[in-house]
Amino acid sequence: MADAFDVVVIGGGPAGYPAAIRAAQNGLKVACIDAWKNRDGGTAFGGTCLNAGCIPSKALLESTELLHRAQTEFAAHGIAASGVAVDLAVMQKRRAGIVRSMTGGIASLFKAAGVTGIFGRGRLLAGRRVEVTSHDGAKSELAARHVVLASGSAPTELKSLPFDHQYIIDSWDALELAAVPNKLCVIGGGVIGLELGSVWRRLGAEVVVLEALEDFLAIADQQLAGEAARQFKRQGLEIRLGAKVTGAAAANGAVTVSYADRTGAQRLSADKVIVAVGRRPYTTNLLAPDSGVALDERGFIRVDEQCRTGVENVWAVGDCVRGPMLAHKGKEEGMAVADRIAGRYAHVNYAVIPSVIYTAPEIAWVGQTEQQLKAAGTDYKSGVFPFAAAGRARAMEAGAGFVKLLASRATDAILGVHIIGAMAGELIAEATLAMEFQASAEDLQRTIHAHPTLAEALHEAALAADRRAIDSINR
Ligand code: FAD
Ligand code: NAD
């Protein structure tokens, strides 16, 4: 007889594990199956985010930002630091330790919540039965009233540059390098390219980013993107736009990348090439042919607004379904589905999902860009406040960047907030909350912000939208 559960979640990443915990909180009998295997052969919950994505990348970004600040900012504070040196092995050990403790934490959370955690591969069969193949090959079957598919995503491979994991590497490889490459080529000037390019640049690599599009950071507000491009250039991160990669050849310990740009065919030699051109939904061996679950033309599991697949009581959440591939989006969907299964109200506000790029300065936004508002013909007003005019930012030697707030001229509702500067990823939470509560620019103007804080820049940007900023000249 198959073990029977109220809910079986396939995938224990940031979409799947919150779904499992919330379902258990709702009094349901829950199992969560996860297939993740680390490179040392160990199993771990947490998916891409904890094992090979958000957490290890932020650990390295933090370490290398400290290095960068020691090298470039200490002198301005009057601190003479000589002999600042990097021990990459220690830095990587710290990264691995954080990952280990965070992924171990999920196992403890499962235990405390009463979720049955299973390491192995799950496959949805017809009739909401789930076949489990453990890592030693043993097969078993679970029966479920509800199944939540949360199988995540995998790096997109370029046909012209297939991963060999030695010279042509993916983001996971790039997080675990044991030596700093002399010359690094990054294909893709998106989020991963900028974050991991920054890590290795700060550690001393010569980094060239090849981006296919002519616009830099096309998904971001272009005023923000322009400022980011200036800052990255200053840091020595070379970004070549309009670069169409055609192939690569490895020989004698180096790899030569061929690409074409406006001026013709180009070649670039590097020790390593990180391919970071996006991620694809991962559904390999997830669905039996008669499971009834359909994929869309891009390989995502087809779902409605509420994450229903169309097969009764089979749901899908996170990177394997439409929408931004972000851990917090998956988490929200996972919790919402678990609440819907329990008959509770749940809502995911897809219009208000913050994005953060953890470079230095950080880049963060929520809502619409100025380009999107223009394209939609929306009558908007814009308020910009530079961190150079914020006392706390100056005290932090972090005067680069600005806050830009966009609001409706007709209703004063906040339509978008775009921040480039220190702690932008933290500051965007206030803007997100304001937009979630449908706040107006005036609401932010009338909210008292502690002085001196970086958050005052958001307050002033709201004032600037009505040309009432105090600490900068209204233009
Ligand atoms: P995943 O995290 O991919 O988890 C899916 C899990 O399901 C995996 O453990 C997988 O092994 C398992 N699985 C798949 N198929 C099966 C099966 N058949 N049976 C059992 N288990 C299965 N997002 C952010 O929001 N912030 C960041 O700072 C950020 N940084 C990132 C940095 C990098 C380098 C990368 C690569 C990604 C980053 N992301 C970040 C994106 C984030 O990691 C993903 O959006 C998030 O992990 C998606 O969560 P998920 O649960 O849908 O999928
Ligand atoms: P991305 O979509 O952010 O960027 C990919 C970039 O590669 C784009 O600029 C695209 O134009 C470019 N590109 C595509 N094909 C190319 C080609 N052939 N040659 C050159 N350039 C090419 O994808 P990513 O950086 O790989 O990240 C994948 C996902 O992971 C994203 O959805 C992102 O949201 C998520 N992620 C999030 C964070 C974060 O939230 N801080 C960090 C890392 C990753």
XYZ file of C-alpha atoms and ligand atoms in Angstrom:
572
model
C 0.000 0.000 0.000
C 1.274 3.459 -0.915
C 1.883 5.861 1.991
C -0.986 8.385 2.009
C -0.462 12.119 2.543
C -2.744 15.134 2.351
C -0.022 17.006 0.466
C 3.101 15.800 -1.348
C 5.476 18.543 -2.439
C 8.014 17.656 -5.146
C 11.034 19.950 -4.716
C 12.423 21.404 -1.480
C 13.682 24.794 -2.745
C 12.354 28.200 -1.627
C 9.020 27.500 -3.339
C 8.566 23.900 -2.183
C 9.777 23.953 1.407
C 7.553 26.900 2.496
C 4.594 25.149 0.823
C 5.325 22.038 2.885
C 5.765 23.931 6.170
C 2.645 26.070 5.650
C 0.575 22.984 4.728
C 1.747 21.308 7.945
C 0.910 24.494 9.909
C -2.554 24.146 8.410
C -2.895 20.737 10.089
C -2.255 18.631 6.988
C -0.118 15.489 6.688
C 2.745 16.507 4.411
C 5.761 15.000 2.653
C 8.408 16.954 0.737
C 10.662 15.092 -1.696
C 13.894 16.674 -2.851
C 16.438 15.391 -5.367
C 19.230 17.922 -4.749
C 22.739 16.474 -4.603
C 25.713 18.608 -3.742
C 29.025 18.116 -5.479
C 30.385 16.172 -2.521
C 27.483 13.736 -3.028
C 25.578 15.037 0.016
C 21.843 15.641 -0.010
C 20.278 18.883 1.214
C 16.985 20.722 1.152
C 16.913 24.339 -0.030
C 17.215 23.898 -3.806
C 19.163 26.259 -6.017
C 18.638 29.221 -3.707
C 20.325 27.847 -0.623
C 22.825 25.458 -2.212
C 23.958 27.191 -5.393
C 22.219 30.531 -5.751
C 21.018 33.322 -3.489
C 22.836 32.359 -0.296
C 26.326 31.346 -1.493
C 26.406 34.266 -3.945
C 25.490 36.744 -1.225
C 28.120 35.235 1.092
C 30.827 35.851 -1.524
C 29.431 39.272 -2.438
C 29.629 40.305 1.218
C 33.205 39.032 1.663
C 34.458 40.652 -1.510
C 32.647 43.922 -0.845
C 34.490 44.146 2.473
C 37.734 43.654 0.565
C 36.776 46.298 -1.973
C 35.883 48.758 0.776
C 39.125 48.103 2.605
C 40.986 48.795 -0.627
C 39.041 51.837 -1.789
C 37.260 53.470 1.183
C 39.377 53.005 4.262
C 41.822 55.721 3.239
C 39.007 58.295 3.065
C 38.119 57.409 6.678
C 41.726 57.995 7.680
C 42.370 54.309 8.203
C 45.647 53.072 6.800
C 45.295 49.361 6.105
C 48.371 47.764 4.677
C 48.823 44.125 3.800
C 45.122 43.450 3.204
C 45.225 40.012 1.615
C 42.716 37.406 0.545
C 42.679 33.803 1.687
C 40.253 32.376 -0.861
C 40.146 28.997 0.865
C 38.885 30.643 4.075
C 36.399 32.777 2.118
C 35.051 29.673 0.367
C 34.950 27.713 3.626
C 32.826 30.479 5.155
C 30.489 30.367 2.126
C 30.161 26.592 2.387
C 29.565 26.799 6.147
C 26.716 29.287 5.739
C 25.109 27.062 3.096
C 25.481 23.972 5.294
C 23.898 25.588 8.314
C 21.047 27.153 6.303
C 20.158 23.918 4.479
C 20.445 21.954 7.723
C 18.041 24.495 9.180
C 15.338 23.425 6.740
C 15.626 19.813 7.899
C 15.117 21.087 11.476
C 12.148 23.228 10.410
C 10.577 20.174 8.728
C 11.052 18.142 11.884
C 9.527 20.848 14.071
C 6.553 21.312 11.715
C 5.967 17.566 11.303
C 6.819 17.491 7.573
C 8.193 14.167 6.321
C 11.332 15.073 4.386
C 12.391 12.556 1.749
C 15.618 12.688 -0.274
C 15.066 11.271 -3.759
C 13.402 12.000 -7.062
C 9.615 12.396 -7.288
C 7.576 11.701 -10.391
C 3.908 12.529 -10.725
C 1.856 9.587 -11.963
C -1.795 9.606 -12.929
C -4.287 9.867 -10.065
C -2.026 12.001 -7.839
C 0.269 9.097 -7.049
C 3.914 10.027 -6.707
C 6.709 7.613 -7.501
C 9.813 8.181 -5.356
C 13.226 6.965 -6.512
C 15.714 7.201 -3.672
C 19.354 7.985 -4.415
C 20.237 4.272 -4.095
C 17.688 3.481 -6.820
C 14.950 2.014 -4.587
C 11.430 2.869 -5.748
C 8.346 3.492 -3.618
C 5.004 5.202 -4.087
C 3.086 7.881 -2.211
C -0.604 8.683 -2.594
C -1.646 12.308 -2.143
C -4.863 14.302 -1.952
C -2.869 17.259 -3.310
C 0.469 17.441 -5.128
C 2.563 20.623 -5.348
C 5.177 20.641 -8.115
C 8.156 22.867 -7.199
C 10.964 21.451 -9.322
C 12.688 24.786 -9.991
C 15.016 25.707 -12.801
C 18.441 25.005 -14.297
C 20.970 27.195 -16.134
C 20.283 27.737 -19.818
C 23.016 26.198 -21.955
C 24.152 27.871 -25.156
C 24.412 25.435 -28.074
C 27.528 27.241 -29.250
C 29.113 27.052 -25.763
C 28.055 23.833 -24.011
C 29.135 23.585 -20.364
C 32.290 21.519 -19.853
C 32.396 22.692 -16.194
C 36.131 23.353 -16.499
C 36.510 26.230 -18.942
C 32.877 26.904 -19.771
C 31.147 26.989 -16.444
C 27.712 27.682 -14.971
C 26.832 29.887 -11.994
C 27.209 27.015 -9.519
C 30.734 26.257 -10.774
C 31.504 29.980 -10.624
C 30.565 30.102 -6.931
C 32.945 27.297 -6.014
C 36.151 28.254 -7.876
C 39.233 27.422 -5.804
C 41.474 29.997 -7.517
C 40.922 33.486 -8.891
C 41.055 33.397 -12.710
C 43.357 35.949 -14.281
C 40.878 36.664 -17.016
C 37.194 35.881 -16.821
C 34.595 36.206 -19.545
C 30.936 36.346 -18.509
C 28.308 35.708 -21.174
C 25.149 37.592 -20.170
C 25.010 40.979 -18.458
C 21.981 40.068 -16.334
C 21.660 39.543 -12.618
C 24.040 36.581 -12.315
C 26.577 38.090 -14.712
C 26.763 41.308 -12.703
C 26.799 39.669 -9.261
C 29.356 36.967 -10.031
C 31.324 39.260 -12.340
C 31.594 41.668 -9.366
C 32.755 38.911 -6.997
C 35.660 37.806 -9.204
C 36.509 41.343 -10.320
C 36.885 42.402 -6.679
C 39.125 39.390 -6.106
C 41.406 40.624 -8.863
C 40.214 38.946 -12.076
C 40.072 40.954 -15.275
C 36.377 40.590 -16.152
C 34.703 41.154 -19.510
C 30.913 40.782 -19.723
C 29.458 40.052 -23.162
C 25.793 41.069 -23.380
C 23.743 40.299 -26.490
C 21.379 43.258 -26.183
C 22.322 46.814 -27.141
C 20.716 48.177 -23.940
C 22.385 47.553 -20.597
C 20.072 46.057 -17.942
C 17.085 46.324 -20.242
C 14.721 45.045 -17.516
C 15.588 47.939 -15.190
C 14.599 51.599 -15.299
C 17.082 53.041 -17.778
C 18.090 55.956 -15.528
C 19.083 53.337 -12.948
C 20.809 51.235 -15.610
C 22.814 54.271 -16.779
C 24.061 54.992 -13.267
C 24.861 51.289 -12.760
C 26.885 51.186 -15.984
C 28.923 54.192 -14.793
C 29.614 52.597 -11.408
C 30.605 49.216 -12.881
C 32.940 50.892 -15.347
C 34.616 52.705 -12.479
C 35.117 49.333 -10.777
C 36.819 47.946 -13.861
C 33.986 45.630 -14.888
C 34.074 45.830 -18.669
C 30.657 45.388 -20.267
C 30.466 44.953 -24.043
C 26.944 45.414 -25.383
C 25.474 44.014 -28.604
C 27.860 41.047 -28.436
C 26.485 37.930 -30.152
C 28.524 34.925 -29.076
C 29.162 32.409 -31.854
C 31.423 29.808 -30.242
C 34.366 28.974 -28.043
C 37.417 26.742 -28.227
C 39.551 25.595 -25.306
C 43.255 24.937 -25.725
C 46.383 25.172 -23.579
C 44.541 26.076 -20.387
C 42.576 28.951 -21.893
C 39.378 29.388 -23.822
C 38.836 31.673 -26.791
C 35.330 33.064 -27.226
C 34.211 34.224 -30.666
C 31.490 36.816 -30.954
C 30.183 39.413 -33.352
C 29.283 43.011 -32.577
C 28.463 46.118 -34.634
C 32.031 46.344 -35.823
C 32.341 42.709 -36.938
C 33.806 39.414 -35.717
C 35.707 39.527 -32.403
C 37.702 37.103 -30.259
C 38.374 37.134 -26.553
C 40.685 34.867 -24.586
C 39.956 33.962 -20.950
C 40.835 31.390 -18.294
C 37.156 30.695 -17.642
C 33.847 31.594 -19.252
C 30.736 31.852 -17.076
C 27.576 31.379 -19.138
C 24.747 33.272 -17.400
C 22.130 33.835 -20.085
C 19.086 32.976 -18.008
C 17.571 29.832 -16.527
C 15.049 27.343 -17.888
C 12.278 25.546 -16.013
C 13.462 22.121 -14.850
C 10.904 19.348 -15.344
C 13.081 16.421 -16.451
C 11.449 13.097 -15.428
C 8.949 14.982 -13.280
C 5.757 14.032 -15.082
C 4.564 10.620 -16.276
C 3.067 10.872 -19.789
C -0.434 10.279 -18.369
C -0.080 12.728 -15.431
C -2.221 15.208 -17.356
C -0.027 18.202 -16.457
C 0.845 20.369 -19.465
C 3.920 22.452 -20.238
C 3.774 25.702 -22.207
C 5.822 26.427 -25.334
C 8.819 27.550 -23.214
C 8.737 24.453 -20.998
C 7.093 26.023 -17.935
C 4.369 24.033 -16.174
C 1.127 25.624 -17.282
C -0.780 27.173 -14.362
C -3.518 29.729 -13.777
C -3.245 32.842 -11.542
C -3.712 30.604 -8.484
C -1.038 28.065 -9.486
C -3.554 25.339 -10.440
C -2.218 23.098 -13.215
C -5.595 22.108 -14.627
C -5.334 18.591 -13.155
C -7.540 18.506 -10.083
C -5.546 19.164 -6.875
C -2.209 19.357 -8.678
C -0.487 22.709 -8.229
C 2.840 24.152 -9.372
C 4.905 26.994 -7.900
C 8.247 28.798 -8.185
C 10.735 28.827 -11.048
C 9.000 25.950 -12.888
C 5.995 28.241 -13.594
C 5.594 31.639 -15.310
C 6.690 34.858 -13.640
C 10.025 36.147 -12.372
C 12.523 33.490 -11.269
C 12.952 34.832 -7.756
C 13.064 32.967 -4.463
C 10.600 35.339 -2.749
C 8.088 34.968 -5.596
C 8.284 31.168 -5.241
C 7.957 31.340 -1.474
C 4.835 33.487 -1.730
C 3.286 31.086 -4.267
C 4.183 28.070 -2.114
C 2.554 29.525 1.004
C -0.489 30.682 -0.981
C -1.058 27.236 -2.491
C -0.756 25.564 0.919
C -3.376 27.980 2.264
C -5.689 27.407 -0.708
C -5.409 23.638 -0.180
C -6.543 24.198 3.416
C -9.494 26.277 2.225
C -7.978 29.570 3.375
C -7.834 32.829 1.452
C -4.548 33.565 -0.298
C -3.357 36.128 -2.810
C -0.047 36.766 -4.562
C 0.309 40.325 -5.811
C 2.371 39.798 -8.957
C 2.416 43.565 -9.638
C 4.423 44.251 -6.484
C 7.415 41.898 -6.479
C 10.715 43.580 -5.579
C 13.898 42.856 -7.551
C 17.372 43.290 -6.102
C 20.813 43.024 -7.679
C 23.384 42.667 -4.902
C 26.252 44.506 -6.545
C 27.916 47.565 -4.990
C 26.074 49.840 -5.178
C 23.002 47.629 -4.888
C 20.231 47.995 -7.426
C 16.606 47.468 -6.417
C 13.201 48.242 -7.754
C 9.508 47.512 -7.421
C 6.624 48.370 -9.727
C 6.895 49.954 -13.131
C 9.845 51.621 -14.817
C 9.653 55.051 -16.445
C 9.915 53.321 -19.852
C 6.915 51.104 -19.062
C 4.843 54.087 -17.892
C 5.718 56.029 -21.059
C 4.868 53.044 -23.283
C 1.495 52.669 -21.522
C 0.758 56.389 -21.918
C 0.435 56.841 -18.139
C 0.577 60.421 -16.885
C 3.224 60.194 -14.155
C 5.485 62.392 -12.081
C 9.012 61.538 -11.014
C 11.006 62.456 -7.922
C 14.732 61.728 -7.719
C 16.910 62.167 -4.655
C 20.682 61.555 -4.730
C 22.351 59.703 -1.858
C 25.101 62.333 -2.074
C 22.604 64.664 -0.343
C 21.743 62.166 2.421
C 23.791 62.662 5.586
C 23.870 58.982 6.559
C 25.043 57.975 3.093
C 27.838 60.544 3.250
C 28.838 59.309 6.704
C 28.981 55.796 5.239
C 31.129 56.958 2.300
C 28.191 55.743 0.188
C 27.106 58.853 -1.700
C 26.778 57.093 -5.064
C 23.333 56.548 -6.575
C 19.833 57.797 -5.983
C 16.223 56.962 -5.200
C 13.660 57.549 -7.938
C 9.964 57.478 -7.165
C 7.297 57.420 -9.890
C 3.702 58.303 -9.031
C 0.476 58.861 -10.925
C -0.254 62.496 -11.707
C -3.962 61.740 -11.577
C -4.187 59.823 -8.282
C -0.760 60.320 -6.628
C -0.511 56.489 -6.252
C 3.071 55.208 -6.187
C 3.668 53.321 -9.430
C 7.337 52.404 -9.110
C 10.401 52.941 -6.947
C 13.932 52.473 -8.281
C 16.989 52.629 -6.064
C 20.698 52.395 -6.760
C 22.885 52.821 -3.713
C 24.062 51.238 -0.494
C 21.484 48.880 1.068
C 19.050 49.424 -1.807
C 17.857 45.837 -1.275
C 16.802 46.708 2.271
C 15.357 50.124 1.393
C 13.111 48.671 -1.305
C 11.094 46.884 1.417
C 9.548 50.193 2.491
C 8.560 51.015 -1.067
C 7.155 47.509 -1.518
C 5.054 47.824 1.630
C 3.859 51.253 0.543
C 2.799 49.913 -2.857
C 1.196 46.818 -1.296
C -0.924 49.187 0.817
C -1.598 51.317 -2.287
C 0.083 54.306 -0.681
C 0.334 57.661 -2.424
C 3.473 59.772 -2.732
C 1.856 62.038 -0.130
C 1.571 59.093 2.298
C 5.347 58.661 2.110
C 5.859 62.419 2.347
C 3.855 62.484 5.596
C 5.632 59.457 7.114
C 8.362 60.432 9.569
C 11.715 58.901 8.675
C 14.467 58.750 11.298
C 17.414 61.055 10.754
C 20.043 60.415 9.617
C 19.121 57.248 7.682
C 19.391 56.037 4.103
C 15.593 55.709 4.151
C 15.346 59.503 4.261
C 16.320 59.409 0.574
C 13.017 57.641 -0.162
C 11.152 60.252 1.877
C 12.893 63.038 -0.052
C 12.274 61.317 -3.417
C 8.547 61.272 -2.580
C 8.757 64.999 -1.760
C 10.744 65.616 -4.955
C 7.910 64.093 -7.007
C 5.940 67.253 -6.073
C 9.016 69.526 -6.239
C 8.928 69.851 -2.448
C 12.248 68.192 -1.562
C 14.055 69.989 1.247
C 17.555 68.591 1.024
C 18.110 68.874 -2.723
C 17.363 71.432 -5.398
C 13.983 70.753 -7.061
C 14.329 70.765 -10.843
P 14.819 25.566 -6.875
O 15.467 26.429 -5.865
O 15.557 25.300 -8.131
O 14.478 24.212 -6.136
C 13.905 23.141 -6.797
C 14.276 21.874 -6.046
O 13.511 20.816 -6.600
C 15.741 21.500 -6.202
O 16.272 21.119 -4.962
C 15.695 20.314 -7.143
O 16.754 19.384 -6.923
C 14.359 19.704 -6.768
N 13.771 18.840 -7.795
C 13.661 19.066 -9.138
N 13.018 18.034 -9.731
C 12.731 17.167 -8.734
C 12.071 15.915 -8.706
N 11.582 15.352 -9.814
N 11.951 15.285 -7.527
C 12.433 15.853 -6.378
N 13.059 17.011 -6.349
C 13.197 17.673 -7.511
N 16.653 34.717 -6.315
C 16.390 35.689 -5.432
O 15.216 35.946 -5.166
N 17.392 36.390 -4.826
C 18.693 36.155 -5.085
O 19.579 36.806 -4.531
C 19.013 35.137 -6.029
N 20.292 34.851 -6.312
C 20.567 33.835 -7.189
C 21.896 33.565 -7.484
C 22.205 32.549 -8.363
C 23.657 32.269 -8.686
C 21.179 31.766 -8.941
C 21.499 30.629 -9.857
C 19.857 32.030 -8.661
C 19.530 33.071 -7.785
N 18.215 33.398 -7.487
C 17.936 34.410 -6.612
C 17.083 32.672 -8.077
C 16.560 31.647 -7.050
O 17.608 30.778 -6.700
C 15.394 30.886 -7.646
O 14.405 31.774 -8.079
C 14.791 29.952 -6.594
O 15.750 29.051 -6.109
C 13.608 29.179 -7.184
O 13.064 28.380 -6.201
P 12.313 27.012 -6.560
O 11.982 26.375 -5.257
O 11.252 27.277 -7.529
O 13.403 26.140 -7.326
P 18.994 37.190 -16.630
O 17.760 36.978 -17.399
O 18.988 38.079 -15.451
O 20.146 37.744 -17.584
C 20.561 37.068 -18.730
C 21.244 38.070 -19.635
O 21.872 37.360 -20.674
C 20.269 39.056 -20.291
O 20.764 40.353 -20.158
C 20.237 38.592 -21.733
O 20.002 39.642 -22.640
C 21.625 38.011 -21.895
N 21.759 37.009 -22.945
C 20.872 36.073 -23.331
N 21.395 35.309 -24.320
C 22.647 35.774 -24.545
C 23.689 35.402 -25.432
N 23.536 34.384 -26.253
N 24.833 36.111 -25.411
C 24.992 37.153 -24.549
N 24.029 37.550 -23.694
C 22.874 36.859 -23.672
O 19.488 35.708 -16.239
P 20.639 35.239 -15.261
O 21.514 36.360 -14.897
O 21.215 34.021 -15.882
O 19.816 34.815 -13.991
C 18.839 33.768 -14.080
C 17.710 33.982 -13.131
O 18.151 33.898 -11.794
C 17.065 35.331 -13.326
O 15.714 35.131 -13.594
C 17.226 36.050 -12.043
O 16.057 36.682 -11.624
C 17.603 34.962 -11.046
N 18.616 35.545 -10.182
C 18.222 36.501 -9.290
C 19.153 37.125 -8.507
C 18.711 38.171 -7.570
O 17.516 38.278 -7.319
N 19.607 38.988 -7.010
C 20.502 36.796 -8.607
C 20.871 35.843 -9.539
C 19.912 35.215 -10.318
